[in-house]
Coordinates of C-alpha atoms in Angstrom, one line a residue:
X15 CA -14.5 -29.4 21.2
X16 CA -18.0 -28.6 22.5
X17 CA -16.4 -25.7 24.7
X18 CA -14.4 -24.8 21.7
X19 CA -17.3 -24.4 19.6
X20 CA -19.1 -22.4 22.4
X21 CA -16.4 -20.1 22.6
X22 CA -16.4 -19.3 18.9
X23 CA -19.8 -19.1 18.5
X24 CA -20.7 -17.1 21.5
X25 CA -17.8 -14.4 20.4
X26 CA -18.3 -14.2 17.0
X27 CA -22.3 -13.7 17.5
X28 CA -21.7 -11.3 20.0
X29 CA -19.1 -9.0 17.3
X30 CA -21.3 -9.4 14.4
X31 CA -24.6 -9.0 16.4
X32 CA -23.7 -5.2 17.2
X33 CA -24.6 -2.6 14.7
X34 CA -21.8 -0.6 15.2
X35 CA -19.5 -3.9 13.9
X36 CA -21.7 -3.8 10.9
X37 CA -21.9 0.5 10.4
X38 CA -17.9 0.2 10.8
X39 CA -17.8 -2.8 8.2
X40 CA -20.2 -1.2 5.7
X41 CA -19.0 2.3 5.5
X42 CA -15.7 2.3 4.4
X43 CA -17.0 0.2 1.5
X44 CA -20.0 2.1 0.9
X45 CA -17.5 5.6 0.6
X46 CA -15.2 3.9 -1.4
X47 CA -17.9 3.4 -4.4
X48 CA -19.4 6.4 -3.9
X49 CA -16.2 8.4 -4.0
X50 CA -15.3 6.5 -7.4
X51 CA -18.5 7.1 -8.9
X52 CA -18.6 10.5 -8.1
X53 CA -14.3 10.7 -9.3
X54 CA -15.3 8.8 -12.2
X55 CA -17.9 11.4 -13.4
X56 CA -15.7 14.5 -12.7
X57 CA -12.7 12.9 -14.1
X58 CA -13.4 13.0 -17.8
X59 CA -14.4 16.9 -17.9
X60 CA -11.8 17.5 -15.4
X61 CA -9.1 16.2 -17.1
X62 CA -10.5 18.1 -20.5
X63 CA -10.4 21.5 -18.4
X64 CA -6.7 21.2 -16.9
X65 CA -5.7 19.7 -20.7
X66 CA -7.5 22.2 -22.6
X67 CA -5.7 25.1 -20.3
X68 CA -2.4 24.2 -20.0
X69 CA -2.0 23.3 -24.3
X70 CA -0.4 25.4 -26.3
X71 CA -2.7 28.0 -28.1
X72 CA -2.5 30.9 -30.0
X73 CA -1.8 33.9 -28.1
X74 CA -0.3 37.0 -29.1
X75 CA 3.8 37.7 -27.7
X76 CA 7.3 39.1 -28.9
X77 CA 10.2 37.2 -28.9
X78 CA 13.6 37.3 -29.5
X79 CA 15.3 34.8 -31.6
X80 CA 19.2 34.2 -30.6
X81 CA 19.3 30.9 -31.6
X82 CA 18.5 31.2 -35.2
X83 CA 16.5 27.9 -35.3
X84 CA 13.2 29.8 -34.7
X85 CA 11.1 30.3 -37.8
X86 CA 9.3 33.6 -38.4
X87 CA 6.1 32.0 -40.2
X88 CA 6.1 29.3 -37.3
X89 CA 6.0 32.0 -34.9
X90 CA 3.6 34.1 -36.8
X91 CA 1.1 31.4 -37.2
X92 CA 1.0 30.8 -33.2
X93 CA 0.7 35.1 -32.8
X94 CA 4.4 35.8 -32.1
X95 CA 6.1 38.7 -33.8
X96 CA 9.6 39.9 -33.4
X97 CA 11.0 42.1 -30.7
X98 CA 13.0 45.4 -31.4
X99 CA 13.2 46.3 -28.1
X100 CA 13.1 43.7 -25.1
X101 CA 13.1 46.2 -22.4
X102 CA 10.2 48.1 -23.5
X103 CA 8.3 44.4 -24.4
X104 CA 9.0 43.1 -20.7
X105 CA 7.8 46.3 -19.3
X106 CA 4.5 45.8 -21.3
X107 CA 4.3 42.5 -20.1
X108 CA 4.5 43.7 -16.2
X109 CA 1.6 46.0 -17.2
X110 CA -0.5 44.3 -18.5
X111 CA -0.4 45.3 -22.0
X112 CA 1.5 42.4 -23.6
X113 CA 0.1 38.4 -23.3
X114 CA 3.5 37.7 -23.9
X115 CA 7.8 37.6 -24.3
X116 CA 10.1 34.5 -24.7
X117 CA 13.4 35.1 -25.0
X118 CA 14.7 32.1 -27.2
X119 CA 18.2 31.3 -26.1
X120 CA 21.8 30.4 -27.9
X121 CA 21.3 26.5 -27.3
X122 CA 17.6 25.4 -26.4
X123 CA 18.5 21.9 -25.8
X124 CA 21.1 22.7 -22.7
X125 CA 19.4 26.4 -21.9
X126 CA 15.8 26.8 -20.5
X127 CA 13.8 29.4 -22.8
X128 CA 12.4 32.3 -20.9
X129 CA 8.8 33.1 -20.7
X130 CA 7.5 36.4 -19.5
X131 CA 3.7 36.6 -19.6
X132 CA 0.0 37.9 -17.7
X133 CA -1.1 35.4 -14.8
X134 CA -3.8 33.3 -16.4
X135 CA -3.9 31.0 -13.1
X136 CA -1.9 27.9 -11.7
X137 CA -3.4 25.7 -14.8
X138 CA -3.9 28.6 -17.7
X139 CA 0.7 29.6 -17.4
X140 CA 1.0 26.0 -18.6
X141 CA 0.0 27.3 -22.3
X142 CA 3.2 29.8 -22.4
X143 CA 5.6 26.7 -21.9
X144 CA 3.6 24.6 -24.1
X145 CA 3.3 27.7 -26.5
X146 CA 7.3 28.5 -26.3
X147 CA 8.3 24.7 -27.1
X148 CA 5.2 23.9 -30.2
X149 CA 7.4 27.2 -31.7
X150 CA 10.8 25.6 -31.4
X151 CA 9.6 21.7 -32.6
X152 CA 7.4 23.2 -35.5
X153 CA 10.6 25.6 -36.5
X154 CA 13.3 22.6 -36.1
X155 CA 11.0 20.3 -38.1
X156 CA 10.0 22.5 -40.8
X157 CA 14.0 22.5 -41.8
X158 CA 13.8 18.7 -41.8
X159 CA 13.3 18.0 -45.3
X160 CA 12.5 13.6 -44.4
X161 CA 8.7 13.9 -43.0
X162 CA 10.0 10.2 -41.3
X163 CA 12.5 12.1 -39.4
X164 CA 10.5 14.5 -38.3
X165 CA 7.7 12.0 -37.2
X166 CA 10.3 10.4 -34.9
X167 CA 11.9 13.0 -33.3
X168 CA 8.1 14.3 -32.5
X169 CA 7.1 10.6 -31.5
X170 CA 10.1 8.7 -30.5
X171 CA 9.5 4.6 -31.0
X172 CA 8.2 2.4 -28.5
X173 CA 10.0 -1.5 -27.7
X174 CA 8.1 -4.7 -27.6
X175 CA 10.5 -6.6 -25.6
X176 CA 10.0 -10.6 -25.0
X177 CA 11.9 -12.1 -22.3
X178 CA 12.3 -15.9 -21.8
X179 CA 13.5 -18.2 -19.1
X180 CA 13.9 -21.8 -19.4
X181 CA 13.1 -21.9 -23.1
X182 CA 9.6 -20.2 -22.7
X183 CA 8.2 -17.0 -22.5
X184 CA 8.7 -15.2 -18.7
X185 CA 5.7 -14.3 -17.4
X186 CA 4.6 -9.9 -17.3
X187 CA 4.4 -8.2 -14.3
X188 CA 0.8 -9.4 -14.0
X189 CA 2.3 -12.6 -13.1
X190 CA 3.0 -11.0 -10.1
X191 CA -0.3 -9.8 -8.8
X192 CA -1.9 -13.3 -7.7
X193 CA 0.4 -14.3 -5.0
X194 CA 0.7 -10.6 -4.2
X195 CA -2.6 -10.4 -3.1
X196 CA -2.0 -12.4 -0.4
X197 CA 0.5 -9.6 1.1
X198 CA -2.2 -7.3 0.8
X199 CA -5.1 -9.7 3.0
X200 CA -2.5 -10.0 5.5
X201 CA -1.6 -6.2 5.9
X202 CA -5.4 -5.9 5.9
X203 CA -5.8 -8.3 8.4
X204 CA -3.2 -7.0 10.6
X205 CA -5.1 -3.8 10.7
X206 CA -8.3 -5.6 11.8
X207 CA -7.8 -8.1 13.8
X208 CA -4.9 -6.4 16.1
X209 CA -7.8 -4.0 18.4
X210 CA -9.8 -7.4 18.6
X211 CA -7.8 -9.9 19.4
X212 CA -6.0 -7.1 22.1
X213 CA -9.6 -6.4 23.1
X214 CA -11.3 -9.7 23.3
X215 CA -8.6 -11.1 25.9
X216 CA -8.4 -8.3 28.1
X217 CA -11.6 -7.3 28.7
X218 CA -12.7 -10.8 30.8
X219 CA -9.5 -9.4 32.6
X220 CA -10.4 -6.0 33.3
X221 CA -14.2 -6.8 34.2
X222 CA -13.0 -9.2 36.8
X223 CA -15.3 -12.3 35.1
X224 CA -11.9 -14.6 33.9
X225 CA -13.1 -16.6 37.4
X226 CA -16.0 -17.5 36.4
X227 CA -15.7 -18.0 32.7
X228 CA -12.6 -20.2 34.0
X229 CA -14.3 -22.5 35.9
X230 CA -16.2 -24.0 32.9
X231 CA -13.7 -23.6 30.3
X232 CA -10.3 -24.1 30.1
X233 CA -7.8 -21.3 29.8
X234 CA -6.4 -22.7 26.3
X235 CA -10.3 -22.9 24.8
X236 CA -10.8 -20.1 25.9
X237 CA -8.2 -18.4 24.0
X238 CA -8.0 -20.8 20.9
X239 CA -11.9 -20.1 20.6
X240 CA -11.6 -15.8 21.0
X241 CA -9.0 -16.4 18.6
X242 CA -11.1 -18.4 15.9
X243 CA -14.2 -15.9 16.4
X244 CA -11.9 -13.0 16.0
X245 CA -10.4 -14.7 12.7
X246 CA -14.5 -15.3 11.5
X247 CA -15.0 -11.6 11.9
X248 CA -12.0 -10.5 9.9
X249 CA -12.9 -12.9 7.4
X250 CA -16.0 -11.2 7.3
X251 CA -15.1 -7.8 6.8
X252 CA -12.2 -8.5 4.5
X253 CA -15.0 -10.2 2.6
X254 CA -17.1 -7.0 2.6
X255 CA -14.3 -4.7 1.8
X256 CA -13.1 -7.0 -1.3
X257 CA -16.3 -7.0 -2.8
X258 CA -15.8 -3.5 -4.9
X259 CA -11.9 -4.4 -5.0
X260 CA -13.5 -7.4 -7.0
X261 CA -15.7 -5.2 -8.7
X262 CA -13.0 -2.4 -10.1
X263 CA -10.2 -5.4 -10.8
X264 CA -12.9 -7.0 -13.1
X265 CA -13.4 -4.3 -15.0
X266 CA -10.1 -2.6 -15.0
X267 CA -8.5 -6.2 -15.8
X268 CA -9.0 -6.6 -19.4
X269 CA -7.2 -2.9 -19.8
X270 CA -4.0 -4.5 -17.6
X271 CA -4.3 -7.5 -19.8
X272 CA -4.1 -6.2 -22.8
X273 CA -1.2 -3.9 -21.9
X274 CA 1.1 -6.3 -20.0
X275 CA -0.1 -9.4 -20.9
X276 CA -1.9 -12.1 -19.8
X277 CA -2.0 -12.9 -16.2
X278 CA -0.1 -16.2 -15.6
X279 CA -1.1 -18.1 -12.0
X280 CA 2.4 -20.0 -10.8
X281 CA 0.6 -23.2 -8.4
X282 CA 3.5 -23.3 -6.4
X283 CA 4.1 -19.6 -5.6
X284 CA 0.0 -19.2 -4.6
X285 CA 0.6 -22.3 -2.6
X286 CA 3.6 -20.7 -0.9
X287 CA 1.5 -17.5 -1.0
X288 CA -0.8 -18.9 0.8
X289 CA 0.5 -20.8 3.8
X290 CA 2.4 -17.7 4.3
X291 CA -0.8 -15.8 4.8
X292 CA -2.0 -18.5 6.9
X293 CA 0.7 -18.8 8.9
X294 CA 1.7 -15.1 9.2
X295 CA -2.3 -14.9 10.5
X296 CA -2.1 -17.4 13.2
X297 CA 1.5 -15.3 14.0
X298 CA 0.1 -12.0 14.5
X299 CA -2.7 -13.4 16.3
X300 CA -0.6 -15.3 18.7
X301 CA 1.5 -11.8 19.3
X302 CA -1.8 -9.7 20.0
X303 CA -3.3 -12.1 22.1
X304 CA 0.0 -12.4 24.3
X305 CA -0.3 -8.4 24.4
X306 CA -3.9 -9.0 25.7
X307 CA -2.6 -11.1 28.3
X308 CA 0.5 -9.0 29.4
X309 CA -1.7 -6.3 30.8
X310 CA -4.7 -5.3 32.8
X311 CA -6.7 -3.1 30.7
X312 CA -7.3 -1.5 27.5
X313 CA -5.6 1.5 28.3
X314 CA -2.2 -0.5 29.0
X315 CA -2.7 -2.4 26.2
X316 CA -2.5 0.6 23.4
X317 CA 1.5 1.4 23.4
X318 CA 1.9 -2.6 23.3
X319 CA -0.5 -3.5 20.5
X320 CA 0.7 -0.4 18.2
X321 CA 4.7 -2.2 18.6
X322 CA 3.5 -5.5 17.9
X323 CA 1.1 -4.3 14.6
X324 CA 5.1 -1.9 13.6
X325 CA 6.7 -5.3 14.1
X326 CA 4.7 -7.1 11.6
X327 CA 4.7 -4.5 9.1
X328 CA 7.6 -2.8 8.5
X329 CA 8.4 -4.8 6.0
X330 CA 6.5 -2.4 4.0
X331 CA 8.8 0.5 4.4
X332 CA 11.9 -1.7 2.9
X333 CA 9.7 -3.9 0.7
X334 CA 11.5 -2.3 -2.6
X335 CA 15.3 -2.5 -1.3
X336 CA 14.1 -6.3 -0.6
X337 CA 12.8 -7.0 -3.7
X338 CA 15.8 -5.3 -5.8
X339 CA 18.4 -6.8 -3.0
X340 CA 17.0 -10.3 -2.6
X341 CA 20.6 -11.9 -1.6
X342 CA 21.3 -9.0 0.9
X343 CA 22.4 -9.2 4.4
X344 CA 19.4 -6.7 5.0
X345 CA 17.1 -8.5 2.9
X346 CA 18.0 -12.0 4.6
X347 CA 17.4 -10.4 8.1
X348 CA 13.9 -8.9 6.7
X349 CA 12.9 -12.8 5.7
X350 CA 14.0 -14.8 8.3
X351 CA 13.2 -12.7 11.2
X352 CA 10.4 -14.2 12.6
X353 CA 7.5 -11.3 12.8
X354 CA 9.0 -9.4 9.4
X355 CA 8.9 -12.6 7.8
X356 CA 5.4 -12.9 6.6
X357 CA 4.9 -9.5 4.9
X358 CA 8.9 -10.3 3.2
X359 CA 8.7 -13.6 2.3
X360 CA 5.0 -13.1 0.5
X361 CA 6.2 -10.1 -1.2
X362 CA 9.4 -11.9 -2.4
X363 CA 7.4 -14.9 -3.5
X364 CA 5.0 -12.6 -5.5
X365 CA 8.0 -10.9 -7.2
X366 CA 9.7 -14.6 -7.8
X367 CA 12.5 -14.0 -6.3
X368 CA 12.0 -16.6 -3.0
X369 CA 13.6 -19.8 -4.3
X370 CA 11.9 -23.1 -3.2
X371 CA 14.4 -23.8 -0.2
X372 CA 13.7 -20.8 1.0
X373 CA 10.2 -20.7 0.6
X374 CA 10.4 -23.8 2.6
X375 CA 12.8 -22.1 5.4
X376 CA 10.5 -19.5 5.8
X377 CA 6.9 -21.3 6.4
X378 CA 8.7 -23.8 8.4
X379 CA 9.3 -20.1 11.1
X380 CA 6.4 -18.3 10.3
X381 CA 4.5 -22.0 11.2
X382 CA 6.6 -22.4 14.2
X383 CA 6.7 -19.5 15.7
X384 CA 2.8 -18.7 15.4
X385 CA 2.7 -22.0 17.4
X386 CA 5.1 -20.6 20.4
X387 CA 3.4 -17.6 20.1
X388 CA -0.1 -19.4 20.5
X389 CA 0.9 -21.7 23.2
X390 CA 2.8 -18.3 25.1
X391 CA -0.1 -16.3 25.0
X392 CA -2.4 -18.8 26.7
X393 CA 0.2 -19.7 29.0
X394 CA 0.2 -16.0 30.0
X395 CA -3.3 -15.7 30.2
X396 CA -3.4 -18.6 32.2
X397 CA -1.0 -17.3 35.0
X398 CA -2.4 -13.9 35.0
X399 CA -5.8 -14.0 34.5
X400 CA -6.2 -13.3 38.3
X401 CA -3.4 -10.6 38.4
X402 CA -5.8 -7.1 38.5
X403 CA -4.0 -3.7 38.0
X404 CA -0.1 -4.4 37.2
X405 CA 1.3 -5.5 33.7
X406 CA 2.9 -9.1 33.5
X407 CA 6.8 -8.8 34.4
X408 CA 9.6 -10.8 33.0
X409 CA 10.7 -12.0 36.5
X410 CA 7.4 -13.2 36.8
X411 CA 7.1 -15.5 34.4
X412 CA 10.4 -16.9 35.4
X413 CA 9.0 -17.5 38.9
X414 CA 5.9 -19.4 36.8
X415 CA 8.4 -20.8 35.3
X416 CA 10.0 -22.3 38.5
X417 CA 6.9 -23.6 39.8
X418 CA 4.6 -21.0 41.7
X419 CA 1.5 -22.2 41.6
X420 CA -0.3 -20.8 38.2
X421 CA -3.7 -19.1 38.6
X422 CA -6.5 -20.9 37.5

């Protein structure tokens, strides 16, 4: 365990000691705030600009009416009057001496009404659409003699719907964003740790000092402690990056809250959730490392550690066929195939649709592949910690595997 511990300590020191570790940790944080203050500020008057030019207002046109529903004091009060000749009020519209003409069609609920009018820009046309329907509702509801009627075909109702299951209320869809977080530190994870844990095994390879190193510590502590360090550090900048994610979700909470209810913490799914992430963790670790000890150099390493990061998260690219399919063919090969497992089975346990068997199915292989994984990589590094300038080979470690004596 002393080793161990020297291992770890030695390579997590050395990551976090570097400023660049801590320039790339801090800045994608530091932009992140900065770039929601600064939309934050702009969005308010923004959204009053594009709002203000796209609503309907009044603005002087001709229109024809062959529909009959259009009202001639609607239209008047929003500056239309009517056309006597169409051509001639087109043609003025093409020169520039007419805002204005919307042709009004038989049937406006199955015909689009058409609008011809001056540029006023990609967000000032909006007002001739907005203008050409306000004439059509105002004109339709001012024949409606119930004012009820006409307040619900302007604002249709809304539902409150209340679901139950077992005899109590089912949980919103905030319900779902506890164990779901846990998808979410893995992906981030992923991302992080997979240059790392490539990097941190290789490099003793490439700069010839495995020998050495070797010779006071065991090939397994030397991998199980790169791999701990390399865990530290991502656990330290997934700690950096969460702090504003923490920030915005306590302030935007109460707004979800109030909208979609209360959020409602499930013990058993965030325990599932969580030796999932675990699990899935010590997985991709086990994958890169192996990819560190496959190959000579950093260079090799590239093509190999971009297919094992598309292997662990493709998930991602089904995750809603999944969720919606749960008892699938496609959807049991996404959760029980061992490196798509963790992303699926943490999404489908944050959606509720993993039942307790297979929850248990799928920690039982994520658990016990991470440890093949774990034990493969070191038994590659192991063999080929000596072997300079050629990638590990199948038929190689079938020979290793027959007895050649293993490099040490």
């Amino acid at each position: 365990m002393s080793r161990l511990g020297t291992v770890v300590r030695f390579e997590f020191v050395r990551a976090v000691k570097k400023p660049a570790f801590w320039i790339g940790t801090l800045a994608l944080p530091i932009v992140i705030v900065l770039v929601t203050l600064l939309v934050g500020l702009g969005q308010s008057a923004g959204a009053d600009s594009v709002v203000s030019s796209s609503s309907a207002t009044k603005t002087p046109f001709r229109y024809v009416d062959q529909s009959g529903l259009v009202s001639e004091q609607v239209a008047e009060k929003w500056g239309g009057t009517p056309s006597t000749d169409a051509a001639a009020d087109r043609a003025a519209v093409r020169e520039g001496r007419l805002d204005a003409f919307i042709e009004f069609p038989e049937s406006p609920a199955t015909s689009s009404i058409r609008v011809d009018a001056a540029d006023r820009g990609l967000f000032g046309n909006g007002r001739y659409s907005s203008l050409a329907e306000r004439v059509v509702e105002q004109s339709v509801a001012a024949s409606v003699d119930d004012p009820q009627a006409v307040q619900l075909l302007r604002n249709p109702p809304s539902a409150d719907v209340t679901t139950y299951a077992d005899g109590a209320v089912a949980p919103g869809w905030l319900s779902v964003l506890p164990p779901a977080l846990y998808a979410a530190a893995f992906f981030g994870l992923v991302i992080l740790l997979a240059a790392r844990m490539v990097t941190v095994v290789v490099e003793e390879k490439e700069n010839r000092i495995s020998e050495m190193i070797l010779t006071t510590v065991t090939a397994g502590d030397l991998i199980r402690g790169k791999v701990v360090a390399m865990l530290l550090v991502g656990l330290v900048q997934i700690g950096v990056f969460l702090l504003p994610g923490l920030v915005t979700f306590a302030v935007a909470l109460p707004l979800f809250a109030s909208r979609l209810g209360g959020i409602v913490v499930d013990p058993w799914r965030m325990l599932v959730g969580a030796l999932l992430l675990v699990g899935g963790v010590l997985l991709a670790s086990g994958l890169f490392v192996a990819v560190g000890a496959a190959v000579p150099s950093i260079k090799d390493a590239s093509s190999l550690q971009s297919a094992a990061i598309f292997a662990l998260i493709i998930p991602v690219y089904a995750v809603f066929f999944v969720v919606t399919n749960p008892t699938s063919p496609v959807a049991a090969f996404f959760t029980y195939f061992p490196t798509l497992t963790p992303v699926t089975a943490m999404v489908r346990n944050a959606v509720g649709s993993l039942s307790v068997t297979e929850s248990i199915v799928c920690i039982v292989i994520v658990w016990v592949v991470a440890a093949v994984l774990l034990w493969f990589a070191e038994y590659l590094f192991r063999h080929s910690v000596a072997q300079y300038g050629s990638k590990v080979t199948l038929r190689q470690i079938a020979s290793w595997r027959r007895g050649r004596p293993a490099a040490r």
